[in-house]
Every structure is written in C-alpha cells, then in structure tokens.
PDB file of C-alpha atoms in Angstrom:
ATOM      1  CA  GLN A 195     113.279  90.777  99.107  1.00  0.00           C
ATOM      2  CA  LYS A 196     111.465  89.189 102.027  1.00  0.00           C
ATOM      3  CA  GLU A 197     111.163  91.106 105.278  1.00  0.00           C
ATOM      4  CA  VAL A 198     112.609  88.161 107.194  1.00  0.00           C
ATOM      5  CA  GLU A 199     115.267  85.843 105.804  1.00  0.00           C
ATOM      6  CA  GLN A 200     116.120  82.494 107.312  1.00  0.00           C
ATOM      7  CA  ASP A 201     118.389  79.753 106.013  1.00  0.00           C
ATOM      8  CA  PRO A 202     116.088  76.787 105.349  1.00  0.00           C
ATOM      9  CA  GLY A 203     118.797  74.190 105.962  1.00  0.00           C
ATOM     10  CA  PRO A 204     118.402  71.316 106.434  1.00  0.00           C
ATOM     11  CA  LEU A 205     120.868  71.281 109.292  1.00  0.00           C
ATOM     12  CA  SER A 206     122.107  67.965 110.675  1.00  0.00           C
ATOM     13  CA  VAL A 207     124.196  67.775 113.863  1.00  0.00           C
ATOM     14  CA  PRO A 208     125.299  65.007 116.262  1.00  0.00           C
ATOM     15  CA  GLU A 209     123.721  64.732 119.674  1.00  0.00           C
ATOM     16  CA  GLY A 210     125.342  67.058 122.193  1.00  0.00           C
ATOM     17  CA  ALA A 211     126.372  69.649 119.610  1.00  0.00           C
ATOM     18  CA  ILE A 212     125.740  73.382 119.942  1.00  0.00           C
ATOM     19  CA  VAL A 213     123.289  74.564 117.313  1.00  0.00           C
ATOM     20  CA  SER A 214     123.110  78.107 115.978  1.00  0.00           C
ATOM     21  CA  LEU A 215     120.049  79.273 114.070  1.00  0.00           C
ATOM     22  CA  ASN A 216     119.828  82.735 112.572  1.00  0.00           C
ATOM     23  CA  CYS A 217     117.500  85.213 110.905  1.00  0.00           C
ATOM     24  CA  THR A 218     118.023  88.598 109.352  1.00  0.00           C
ATOM     25  CA  TYR A 219     115.363  91.196 108.774  1.00  0.00           C
ATOM     26  CA  SER A 220     114.916  94.471 106.969  1.00  0.00           C
ATOM     27  CA  ASN A 221     112.109  96.252 108.855  1.00  0.00           C
ATOM     28  CA  SER A 222     113.616  98.438 111.587  1.00  0.00           C
ATOM     29  CA  ALA A 223     110.157  98.765 113.204  1.00  0.00           C
ATOM     30  CA  PHE A 224     110.279  95.184 114.464  1.00  0.00           C
ATOM     31  CA  GLN A 225     110.545  95.155 118.241  1.00  0.00           C
ATOM     32  CA  TYR A 226     109.243  91.758 119.265  1.00  0.00           C
ATOM     33  CA  PHE A 227     111.229  88.680 118.310  1.00  0.00           C
ATOM     34  CA  MET A 228     110.168  85.106 118.719  1.00  0.00           C
ATOM     35  CA  TRP A 229     111.363  81.614 117.983  1.00  0.00           C
ATOM     36  CA  TYR A 230     108.820  78.911 117.320  1.00  0.00           C
ATOM     37  CA  ARG A 231     109.445  75.184 117.127  1.00  0.00           C
ATOM     38  CA  GLN A 232     107.332  73.108 114.766  1.00  0.00           C
ATOM     39  CA  TYR A 233     107.335  69.352 114.825  1.00  0.00           C
ATOM     40  CA  SER A 234     106.222  67.469 111.733  1.00  0.00           C
ATOM     41  CA  ARG A 235     102.468  67.736 111.167  1.00  0.00           C
ATOM     42  CA  LYS A 236     102.031  69.953 114.229  1.00  0.00           C
ATOM     43  CA  GLY A 237     101.390  73.635 114.719  1.00  0.00           C
ATOM     44  CA  PRO A 238     104.206  75.993 115.759  1.00  0.00           C
ATOM     45  CA  GLU A 239     104.803  76.331 119.499  1.00  0.00           C
ATOM     46  CA  LEU A 240     106.433  79.351 121.084  1.00  0.00           C
ATOM     47  CA  LEU A 241     109.930  78.594 122.319  1.00  0.00           C
ATOM     48  CA  MET A 242     111.475  81.965 123.110  1.00  0.00           C
ATOM     49  CA  TYR A 243     110.267  85.567 123.161  1.00  0.00           C
ATOM     50  CA  THR A 244     112.475  88.651 123.332  1.00  0.00           C
ATOM     51  CA  TYR A 245     111.570  92.308 123.356  1.00  0.00           C
ATOM     52  CA  SER A 246     114.034  94.657 121.648  1.00  0.00           C
ATOM     53  CA  SER A 247     117.775  93.933 121.846  1.00  0.00           C
ATOM     54  CA  GLY A 248     119.586  91.648 124.233  1.00  0.00           C
ATOM     55  CA  ASN A 249     119.881  88.057 125.306  1.00  0.00           C
ATOM     56  CA  LYS A 250     117.443  85.687 126.933  1.00  0.00           C
ATOM     57  CA  GLU A 251     118.224  82.260 128.309  1.00  0.00           C
ATOM     58  CA  ASP A 252     115.858  79.410 129.101  1.00  0.00           C
ATOM     59  CA  GLY A 253     117.487  76.125 129.961  1.00  0.00           C
ATOM     60  CA  ARG A 254     119.460  74.902 126.956  1.00  0.00           C
ATOM     61  CA  PHE A 255     118.090  77.676 124.751  1.00  0.00           C
ATOM     62  CA  THR A 256     119.487  81.201 124.332  1.00  0.00           C
ATOM     63  CA  ALA A 257     117.963  83.866 122.120  1.00  0.00           C
ATOM     64  CA  GLN A 258     119.952  86.883 121.007  1.00  0.00           C
ATOM     65  CA  VAL A 259     118.742  90.020 119.271  1.00  0.00           C
ATOM     66  CA  ASP A 260     121.040  92.584 117.650  1.00  0.00           C
ATOM     67  CA  LYS A 261     118.811  95.354 116.359  1.00  0.00           C
ATOM     68  CA  SER A 262     121.735  97.392 115.060  1.00  0.00           C
ATOM     69  CA  SER A 263     122.592  94.566 112.674  1.00  0.00           C
ATOM     70  CA  LYS A 264     118.978  93.417 112.218  1.00  0.00           C
ATOM     71  CA  TYR A 265     120.054  89.931 113.190  1.00  0.00           C
ATOM     72  CA  ILE A 266     118.619  87.421 115.633  1.00  0.00           C
ATOM     73  CA  SER A 267     119.933  84.068 116.771  1.00  0.00           C
ATOM     74  CA  LEU A 268     118.831  81.007 118.677  1.00  0.00           C
ATOM     75  CA  PHE A 269     121.432  78.791 120.307  1.00  0.00           C
ATOM     76  CA  ILE A 270     120.700  75.281 121.489  1.00  0.00           C
ATOM     77  CA  ARG A 271     123.237  73.734 123.840  1.00  0.00           C
ATOM     78  CA  ASP A 272     123.666  69.998 124.354  1.00  0.00           C
ATOM     79  CA  SER A 273     121.266  69.282 121.497  1.00  0.00           C
ATOM     80  CA  GLN A 274     119.037  66.224 121.820  1.00  0.00           C
ATOM     81  CA  PRO A 275     117.286  64.068 119.206  1.00  0.00           C
ATOM     82  CA  SER A 276     114.010  65.453 120.584  1.00  0.00           C
ATOM     83  CA  ASP A 277     115.134  68.892 119.357  1.00  0.00           C
ATOM     84  CA  SER A 278     114.743  67.652 115.777  1.00  0.00           C
ATOM     85  CA  ALA A 279     112.106  69.968 114.290  1.00  0.00           C
ATOM     86  CA  THR A 280     111.706  73.050 112.127  1.00  0.00           C
ATOM     87  CA  TYR A 281     112.604  76.288 113.881  1.00  0.00           C
ATOM     88  CA  LEU A 282     110.817  79.431 112.769  1.00  0.00           C
ATOM     89  CA  CYS A 283     111.817  82.946 113.659  1.00  0.00           C
ATOM     90  CA  ALA A 284     108.989  85.471 113.844  1.00  0.00           C
ATOM     91  CA  MET A 285     108.820  89.210 114.411  1.00  0.00           C
ATOM     92  CA  SER A 286     106.288  91.933 114.926  1.00  0.00           C
ATOM     93  CA  ALA A 287     106.185  95.678 115.236  1.00  0.00           C
ATOM     94  CA  ARG A 288     104.507  97.744 117.872  1.00  0.00           C
ATOM     95  CA  ASN A 289     100.906  98.661 117.149  1.00  0.00           C
ATOM     96  CA  GLN A 290     100.549  95.982 114.492  1.00  0.00           C
ATOM     97  CA  GLY A 291      98.035  94.001 116.491  1.00  0.00           C
ATOM     98  CA  GLY A 292     100.371  91.078 116.915  1.00  0.00           C
ATOM     99  CA  LYS A 293     100.828  90.494 113.198  1.00  0.00           C
ATOM    100  CA  LEU A 294     103.741  88.089 112.998  1.00  0.00           C
ATOM    101  CA  ILE A 295     106.130  87.954 110.067  1.00  0.00           C
ATOM    102  CA  PHE A 296     107.775  84.550 109.911  1.00  0.00           C
ATOM    103  CA  GLY A 297     111.011  83.372 108.422  1.00  0.00           C
ATOM    104  CA  GLN A 298     111.068  80.388 106.119  1.00  0.00           C
ATOM    105  CA  GLY A 299     112.055  77.994 108.910  1.00  0.00           C
ATOM    106  CA  THR A 300     115.203  75.928 109.414  1.00  0.00           C
ATOM    107  CA  GLU A 301     114.846  72.154 109.511  1.00  0.00           C
ATOM    108  CA  LEU A 302     117.085  70.697 112.227  1.00  0.00           C
ATOM    109  CA  SER A 303     117.964  67.054 112.666  1.00  0.00           C
ATOM    110  CA  VAL A 304     119.913  65.897 115.736  1.00  0.00           C
ATOM    111  CA  LYS A 305     121.417  62.467 115.224  1.00  0.00           C
ATOM    112  CA  PRO A 306     121.914  60.138 118.230  1.00  0.00           C
TER     113      PRO A 306
ATOM    114  CA  GLU U1206      93.488  73.661 129.572  1.00  0.00           C
ATOM    115  CA  ALA U1207      92.620  72.709 126.003  1.00  0.00           C
ATOM    116  CA  GLY U1208      94.640  74.317 123.264  1.00  0.00           C
ATOM    117  CA  VAL U1209      93.442  75.647 119.941  1.00  0.00           C
ATOM    118  CA  VAL U1210      91.278  73.054 118.241  1.00  0.00           C
ATOM    119  CA  GLN U1211      91.001  72.741 114.490  1.00  0.00           C
ATOM    120  CA  SER U1212      89.044  70.445 112.241  1.00  0.00           C
ATOM    121  CA  PRO U1213      89.281  68.652 109.989  1.00  0.00           C
ATOM    122  CA  ARG U1214      92.957  67.733 110.290  1.00  0.00           C
ATOM    123  CA  TYR U1215      93.177  66.660 106.656  1.00  0.00           C
ATOM    124  CA  LYS U1216      91.080  67.421 103.609  1.00  0.00           C
ATOM    125  CA  ILE U1217      91.423  66.270 100.017  1.00  0.00           C
ATOM    126  CA  ILE U1218      89.192  67.877  97.409  1.00  0.00           C
ATOM    127  CA  GLU U1219      89.077  68.372  93.687  1.00  0.00           C
ATOM    128  CA  LYS U1220      89.660  71.818  92.250  1.00  0.00           C
ATOM    129  CA  LYS U1221      86.626  74.054  91.984  1.00  0.00           C
ATOM    130  CA  GLN U1222      85.052  72.392  95.014  1.00  0.00           C
ATOM    131  CA  PRO U1223      84.295  74.370  98.191  1.00  0.00           C
ATOM    132  CA  VAL U1224      85.981  73.639 101.497  1.00  0.00           C
ATOM    133  CA  ALA U1225      85.641  74.950 105.041  1.00  0.00           C
ATOM    134  CA  PHE U1226      87.901  74.863 108.068  1.00  0.00           C
ATOM    135  CA  TRP U1227      86.819  75.296 111.662  1.00  0.00           C
ATOM    136  CA  CYS U1228      88.722  76.695 114.628  1.00  0.00           C
ATOM    137  CA  ASN U1229      87.939  76.857 118.329  1.00  0.00           C
ATOM    138  CA  PRO U1230      90.411  79.149 120.129  1.00  0.00           C
ATOM    139  CA  ILE U1231      91.614  78.907 123.704  1.00  0.00           C
ATOM    140  CA  SER U1232      88.868  79.927 126.097  1.00  0.00           C
ATOM    141  CA  GLY U1233      89.029  83.615 126.912  1.00  0.00           C
ATOM    142  CA  HIS U1234      91.240  84.532 123.955  1.00  0.00           C
ATOM    143  CA  ASN U1235      89.758  87.502 122.169  1.00  0.00           C
ATOM    144  CA  THR U1236      92.114  87.614 119.207  1.00  0.00           C
ATOM    145  CA  LEU U1237      92.027  84.925 116.543  1.00  0.00           C
ATOM    146  CA  TYR U1238      94.305  84.524 113.531  1.00  0.00           C
ATOM    147  CA  TRP U1239      94.168  82.430 110.389  1.00  0.00           C
ATOM    148  CA  TYR U1240      97.504  81.687 108.712  1.00  0.00           C
ATOM    149  CA  ARG U1241      98.417  79.747 105.595  1.00  0.00           C
ATOM    150  CA  GLN U1242     101.664  77.763 105.531  1.00  0.00           C
ATOM    151  CA  ASN U1243     102.931  76.577 102.184  1.00  0.00           C
ATOM    152  CA  LEU U1244     105.330  73.657 102.044  1.00  0.00           C
ATOM    153  CA  GLY U1245     108.786  74.664 103.225  1.00  0.00           C
ATOM    154  CA  GLN U1246     107.662  78.175 104.193  1.00  0.00           C
ATOM    155  CA  GLY U1247     106.710  80.018 107.322  1.00  0.00           C
ATOM    156  CA  PRO U1248     103.077  80.841 108.100  1.00  0.00           C
ATOM    157  CA  GLU U1249     101.565  83.916 106.460  1.00  0.00           C
ATOM    158  CA  LEU U1250      98.696  85.821 108.019  1.00  0.00           C
ATOM    159  CA  LEU U1251      95.386  85.708 106.164  1.00  0.00           C
ATOM    160  CA  ILE U1252      93.049  87.419 108.600  1.00  0.00           C
ATOM    161  CA  ARG U1253      92.922  88.590 112.214  1.00  0.00           C
ATOM    162  CA  TYR U1254      89.833  88.949 114.388  1.00  0.00           C
ATOM    163  CA  GLU U1255      89.360  91.036 117.489  1.00  0.00           C
ATOM    164  CA  ASN U1256      86.323  89.388 119.039  1.00  0.00           C
ATOM    165  CA  GLU U1257      83.884  89.143 116.113  1.00  0.00           C
ATOM    166  CA  GLU U1258      85.418  91.970 114.070  1.00  0.00           C
ATOM    167  CA  ALA U1259      87.858  91.297 111.246  1.00  0.00           C
ATOM    168  CA  VAL U1260      90.491  93.991 111.806  1.00  0.00           C
ATOM    169  CA  ASP U1261      93.151  92.879 109.332  1.00  0.00           C
ATOM    170  CA  ASP U1262      92.132  90.951 106.219  1.00  0.00           C
ATOM    171  CA  SER U1263      94.505  92.607 103.790  1.00  0.00           C
ATOM    172  CA  GLN U1264      96.152  89.301 102.878  1.00  0.00           C
ATOM    173  CA  LEU U1265      92.915  87.375 102.374  1.00  0.00           C
ATOM    174  CA  PRO U1266      92.147  86.646  98.680  1.00  0.00           C
ATOM    175  CA  LYS U1267      88.623  87.934  98.854  1.00  0.00           C
ATOM    176  CA  ASP U1268      87.516  86.637  95.491  1.00  0.00           C
ATOM    177  CA  ARG U1269      87.456  83.083  96.800  1.00  0.00           C
ATOM    178  CA  PHE U1270      88.196  83.182 100.517  1.00  0.00           C
ATOM    179  CA  SER U1271      85.799  84.191 103.261  1.00  0.00           C
ATOM    180  CA  ALA U1272      85.877  83.961 107.012  1.00  0.00           C
ATOM    181  CA  GLU U1273      83.581  84.567 109.909  1.00  0.00           C
ATOM    182  CA  ARG U1274      83.741  84.560 113.667  1.00  0.00           C
ATOM    183  CA  LEU U1275      80.216  84.625 114.942  1.00  0.00           C
ATOM    184  CA  LYS U1276      79.793  85.498 118.627  1.00  0.00           C
ATOM    185  CA  GLY U1277      83.517  86.151 118.863  1.00  0.00           C
ATOM    186  CA  VAL U1278      84.484  82.569 119.670  1.00  0.00           C
ATOM    187  CA  ASP U1279      84.672  79.886 116.966  1.00  0.00           C
ATOM    188  CA  SER U1280      85.733  80.782 113.473  1.00  0.00           C
ATOM    189  CA  THR U1281      85.295  79.317 110.028  1.00  0.00           C
ATOM    190  CA  LEU U1282      87.482  79.889 106.984  1.00  0.00           C
ATOM    191  CA  LYS U1283      86.010  79.001 103.611  1.00  0.00           C
ATOM    192  CA  ILE U1284      87.421  78.657 100.120  1.00  0.00           C
ATOM    193  CA  GLN U1285      85.072  78.600  97.146  1.00  0.00           C
ATOM    194  CA  PRO U1286      86.061  77.501  94.586  1.00  0.00           C
ATOM    195  CA  ALA U1287      89.360  75.898  95.558  1.00  0.00           C
ATOM    196  CA  GLU U1288      92.333  76.056  93.200  1.00  0.00           C
ATOM    197  CA  LEU U1289      95.397  73.824  92.951  1.00  0.00           C
ATOM    198  CA  GLY U1290      97.531  76.585  94.471  1.00  0.00           C
ATOM    199  CA  ASP U1291      95.435  76.564  97.638  1.00  0.00           C
ATOM    200  CA  SER U1292      97.066  73.318  98.755  1.00  0.00           C
ATOM    201  CA  ALA U1293      98.704  74.223 102.063  1.00  0.00           C
ATOM    202  CA  VAL U1294      98.342  73.917 105.815  1.00  0.00           C
ATOM    203  CA  TYR U1295      95.802  76.334 107.285  1.00  0.00           C
ATOM    204  CA  LEU U1296      96.695  77.275 110.833  1.00  0.00           C
ATOM    205  CA  CYS U1297      94.520  78.949 113.409  1.00  0.00           C
ATOM    206  CA  ALA U1298      96.062  80.791 116.338  1.00  0.00           C
ATOM    207  CA  SER U1299      94.700  82.753 119.255  1.00  0.00           C
ATOM    208  CA  SER U1300      96.002  85.223 121.802  1.00  0.00           C
ATOM    209  CA  LEU U1301      94.583  86.850 124.884  1.00  0.00           C
ATOM    210  CA  ASP U1302      94.193  90.174 123.096  1.00  0.00           C
ATOM    211  CA  ARG U1303      95.864  92.240 120.390  1.00  0.00           C
ATOM    212  CA  ARG U1304      98.470  93.548 122.851  1.00  0.00           C
ATOM    213  CA  SER U1305      99.636  90.049 123.667  1.00  0.00           C
ATOM    214  CA  GLU U1306     102.616  88.958 121.638  1.00  0.00           C
ATOM    215  CA  THR U1307     102.123  85.299 122.515  1.00  0.00           C
ATOM    216  CA  GLN U1308     100.091  83.415 119.945  1.00  0.00           C
ATOM    217  CA  TYR U1309      99.071  79.814 120.459  1.00  0.00           C
ATOM    218  CA  PHE U1310      98.683  77.720 117.338  1.00  0.00           C
ATOM    219  CA  GLY U1311      96.415  74.834 116.580  1.00  0.00           C
ATOM    220  CA  PRO U1312      97.639  71.715 114.744  1.00  0.00           C
ATOM    221  CA  GLY U1313      96.398  73.012 111.391  1.00  0.00           C
ATOM    222  CA  THR U1314      94.288  71.617 108.573  1.00  0.00           C
ATOM    223  CA  ARG U1315      96.280  70.104 105.745  1.00  0.00           C
ATOM    224  CA  LEU U1316      94.497  70.775 102.451  1.00  0.00           C
ATOM    225  CA  LEU U1317      95.281  69.011  99.211  1.00  0.00           C
ATOM    226  CA  VAL U1318      93.526  70.219  96.067  1.00  0.00           C
ATOM    227  CA  LEU U1319      93.658  67.767  93.155  1.00  0.00           C
TER     228      LEU U1319
END
C-alpha cells in the first residue's frame, strides 16, 4: 500500500464547475500538506500549502486537511479551462528534511 | 528571478549508454533535490543535497546512478549504463534550506531509453 493515495482520474468538468480533488494517506507523522499543479511537459508548481489540520483559502482555491481521517482535499471554484492540468498532493513529516511524498496525481480537464 | 534551470530538456539514448542531467538551482537555495517521475505517477525522491553534502540518497540506485553537487550550487545526475526502465522525467528542485517546506521545481529532463 502506498503512503499517499490519489485518484488518477481523468476528471472532466464544464467551465464554472466546482472541482473536488482528494488524497488519503497512511503515515500519521505527516504534518505538512501541499498541492502542486503540473501542466503538460512542465515541472510541478506549488499551489497551496497547509500545516497540520484546517482550511486555507487562496482565491478560487481552498485546501482542507483532516488529520483525524488522514484525508486532504483541494476545491476549485468557478473552474476555468486554464485550470486544466495534473494536480498532485504532497506531504512531509517534521524533521524529514523536506522529503515530499507525492500522490499519483489527478488529471483535470475543464471544458469551455 | 530565474527559476530552477535544467538541461537538456529531452534526451533519447540507446540502452547501455551513459547519460547526464544538469541542474542549476535558484540562487541562494542551499537544498537541492533530484526526483524521478514515471509516466502517470507522482515524483519520487532520488537524492537530496544540503549544500554539497548528499544527506538522503536512500532511494538512489547506486549501482548505476551517481550524483554530485560540487561547490554546493549546480548539480549533475548521471546514469551509467542506462536501462529501458530508466525512461522517465528527471526533475530537479531547490529550497532555501532543509527547514523550508516550499520546493521549487525545474521543467525536468525527459529521458527515453530505446
């Protein structure tokens, strides 16, 4: 069993839809939770970063962490065609030197 | 400010040939990471450098992979000899230091081994 599980999709939604992306994990030592966006043939870019449990909002993006359930989510409101990319969740534990454990990535397509 | 620079962007080689990838991190970033990303998967850490010291290379296949970061700036990752299963995207990332949770990724080198 992988430490981080993520539904690979692909996920296709119409423009303006609310998108929900999720990851589950098994390592209770994870305390730092990130979402990266990766466009085709590009490197991942950090989208959201959350420490421990709670919610964080940045524009149309909201990240949620539920440590009790070992479950994290990324919500995208009013999705745009430019949001079409692969979304990767990533996690790390304290004192691991920033070693990130990534999910498989979910491929999202937003249709105009 | 320039981001993480990697070269080459693409490389096609025959199996058993050697190959090398180069990475120039963001200026001032002391920590450098090499990841491998297989098709349809998330990146997996190969090696992490703190300045010029390799502090985590547990996932690096040492029989054929080697890396160096001379002078604590640029880094090179080498594969010799390459195998078909090495076909992947090799990503370099950097962060300010090991306490920073924000890693900045380069565009990657896409390797195809025939």
